[in-house]
Amino acid sequence: MQTKRMLLADDDEDDRLLFAEFINEREDMELIHCTGNGLEVVEYLKNTPDVNNHPHLIILDHNMPKMNGTQTLAALKSNQLFSHIPVAIYTTYSHTKLKQDCFDAGAAMVTDKPSSPVGYHKMFDEFMKLISVP
């Protein structure tokens, strides 16, 4: 089984550390890059031309400086080099319009930020379902 490469963007350092901890606990996932805003996600991918080094999934917090999750998603989906990479967005401020806007922009998943370890494990199980890599 191939390890699934993840790229994470969240402006909250504590949340980035928590996500990294959950990803590192799993043998089926690898966190290849972690950043604090969406603009850095786009720049990272532009500077990683070898698609074999691209993530299998991009995970975005919605509320970030410089580029929020929806703006980052739009930038990713408009670039054919990485528009195929599924994007999951999580947020603490979930409402129907936000979720619909994210899905309309091409999100593969939009979810509420978990509040417990069990919630994180379930969310990562859902993330794995978004990735179609042998």
CSV table of C-alpha atoms in Angstrom, one decimal:
chain,number,residue,atom,x,y,z
A,1,MET,CA,0.0,0.0,0.0
A,2,GLN,CA,1.3,3.4,-1.0
A,3,THR,CA,1.6,6.1,1.6
A,4,LYS,CA,-0.7,9.0,0.8
A,5,ARG,CA,1.0,12.4,0.8
A,6,MET,CA,-0.9,15.3,2.5
A,7,LEU,CA,-0.4,19.1,2.3
A,8,LEU,CA,-1.9,21.1,5.1
A,9,ALA,CA,-2.6,24.8,5.4
A,10,ASP,CA,-3.8,26.3,8.7
A,11,ASP,CA,-2.9,29.6,10.3
A,12,ASP,CA,-3.2,28.2,13.8
A,13,GLU,CA,0.1,26.7,14.8
A,14,ASP,CA,-1.5,24.5,17.5
A,15,ASP,CA,-3.9,23.1,14.9
A,16,ARG,CA,-1.0,22.4,12.5
A,17,LEU,CA,0.8,20.5,15.2
A,18,LEU,CA,-2.3,18.6,16.2
A,19,PHE,CA,-2.9,17.6,12.5
A,20,ALA,CA,0.7,16.6,12.1
A,21,GLU,CA,0.5,14.4,15.2
A,22,PHE,CA,-2.6,12.6,13.9
A,23,ILE,CA,-1.1,12.2,10.4
A,24,ASN,CA,2.2,10.9,11.8
A,25,GLU,CA,0.3,8.3,13.9
A,26,ARG,CA,-1.0,6.7,10.7
A,27,GLU,CA,1.1,4.5,8.5
A,28,ASP,CA,-1.0,5.3,5.5
A,29,MET,CA,-0.4,9.0,5.5
A,30,GLU,CA,2.6,11.4,5.2
A,31,LEU,CA,2.6,15.1,5.8
A,32,ILE,CA,4.8,16.5,3.0
A,33,HIS,CA,4.3,20.2,3.6
A,34,CYS,CA,2.6,22.3,6.2
A,35,THR,CA,2.0,26.0,5.9
A,36,GLY,CA,0.1,28.9,7.5
A,37,ASN,CA,-1.9,30.3,4.6
A,38,GLY,CA,-3.3,29.5,1.2
A,39,LEU,CA,-0.9,31.7,-0.8
A,40,GLU,CA,2.0,29.5,0.5
A,41,VAL,CA,0.1,26.4,-0.7
A,42,VAL,CA,-0.1,27.8,-4.2
A,43,GLU,CA,3.5,28.9,-4.2
A,44,TYR,CA,4.7,25.5,-2.9
A,45,LEU,CA,2.9,23.7,-5.7
A,46,LYS,CA,4.2,26.1,-8.4
A,47,ASN,CA,7.7,25.5,-7.1
A,48,THR,CA,7.2,21.7,-7.1
A,49,PRO,CA,7.0,20.9,-10.8
A,50,ASP,CA,7.4,17.1,-10.5
A,51,VAL,CA,3.9,15.8,-10.1
A,52,ASN,CA,5.3,12.7,-8.4
A,53,ASN,CA,6.1,15.0,-5.5
A,54,HIS,CA,2.7,16.6,-5.4
A,55,PRO,CA,0.3,15.7,-2.5
A,56,HIS,CA,-2.5,13.3,-3.0
A,57,LEU,CA,-4.7,15.5,-0.9
A,58,ILE,CA,-4.7,19.2,0.1
A,59,ILE,CA,-6.3,20.0,3.5
A,60,LEU,CA,-7.2,23.6,4.1
A,61,ASP,CA,-8.5,25.5,7.0
A,62,HIS,CA,-11.1,28.0,5.7
A,63,ASN,CA,-10.2,30.9,7.9
A,64,MET,CA,-6.6,32.0,7.0
A,65,PRO,CA,-4.9,35.2,6.2
A,66,LYS,CA,-3.7,36.2,2.7
A,67,MET,CA,-6.0,33.6,1.0
A,68,ASN,CA,-8.8,31.9,2.8
A,69,GLY,CA,-9.8,28.3,1.9
A,70,THR,CA,-12.3,29.2,-0.8
A,71,GLN,CA,-9.8,31.6,-2.5
A,72,THR,CA,-7.0,29.0,-2.3
A,73,LEU,CA,-9.3,26.3,-3.7
A,74,ALA,CA,-10.2,28.6,-6.6
A,75,ALA,CA,-6.5,29.3,-7.3
A,76,LEU,CA,-5.8,25.5,-7.2
A,77,LYS,CA,-8.6,24.5,-9.4
A,78,SER,CA,-7.7,27.2,-12.0
A,79,ASN,CA,-4.2,25.7,-12.6
A,80,GLN,CA,-4.2,22.5,-14.7
A,81,LEU,CA,-1.0,21.3,-13.1
A,82,PHE,CA,-2.7,20.7,-9.8
A,83,SER,CA,-6.5,21.1,-10.4
A,84,HIS,CA,-6.8,17.3,-10.2
A,85,ILE,CA,-5.6,17.1,-6.6
A,86,PRO,CA,-8.6,16.7,-4.2
A,87,VAL,CA,-9.0,19.5,-1.7
A,88,ALA,CA,-10.7,19.1,1.7
A,89,ILE,CA,-11.7,22.2,3.7
A,90,TYR,CA,-12.5,22.3,7.4
A,91,THR,CA,-13.8,25.2,9.4
A,92,THR,CA,-15.0,26.2,12.9
A,93,TYR,CA,-17.5,28.5,11.3
A,94,SER,CA,-19.5,26.1,9.3
A,95,HIS,CA,-22.8,27.2,7.7
A,96,THR,CA,-24.7,26.0,4.6
A,97,LYS,CA,-23.7,28.9,2.3
A,98,LEU,CA,-20.0,28.5,3.1
A,99,LYS,CA,-20.2,24.7,2.4
A,100,GLN,CA,-22.1,25.2,-0.8
A,101,ASP,CA,-19.6,27.9,-2.0
A,102,CYS,CA,-16.7,25.5,-1.3
A,103,PHE,CA,-18.4,22.6,-3.1
A,104,ASP,CA,-19.2,25.0,-6.0
A,105,ALA,CA,-15.5,26.0,-6.2
A,106,GLY,CA,-14.5,22.3,-6.4
A,107,ALA,CA,-13.9,21.1,-2.9
A,108,ALA,CA,-14.0,17.3,-2.5
A,109,MET,CA,-15.0,17.6,1.1
A,110,VAL,CA,-16.1,20.3,3.5
A,111,THR,CA,-16.3,19.5,7.2
A,112,ASP,CA,-16.5,21.0,10.6
A,113,LYS,CA,-13.2,21.1,12.6
A,114,PRO,CA,-13.3,18.2,15.0
A,115,SER,CA,-13.5,18.8,18.7
A,116,SER,CA,-12.2,15.5,20.0
A,117,PRO,CA,-9.5,12.9,19.1
A,118,VAL,CA,-12.3,10.5,17.9
A,119,GLY,CA,-13.5,13.2,15.6
A,120,TYR,CA,-10.0,13.7,14.2
A,121,HIS,CA,-9.6,10.0,13.6
A,122,LYS,CA,-13.0,9.9,11.8
A,123,MET,CA,-12.1,12.9,9.7
A,124,PHE,CA,-8.8,11.3,8.6
A,125,ASP,CA,-10.6,8.1,7.6
A,126,GLU,CA,-12.9,10.3,5.5
A,127,PHE,CA,-9.9,12.1,4.0
A,128,MET,CA,-8.5,8.7,2.9
A,129,LYS,CA,-11.7,8.0,0.9
A,130,LEU,CA,-11.0,11.0,-1.2
A,131,ILE,CA,-7.7,9.7,-2.5
A,132,SER,CA,-7.6,7.3,-5.4
A,133,VAL,CA,-4.0,6.0,-5.3
A,134,PRO,CA,-3.2,2.3,-5.5
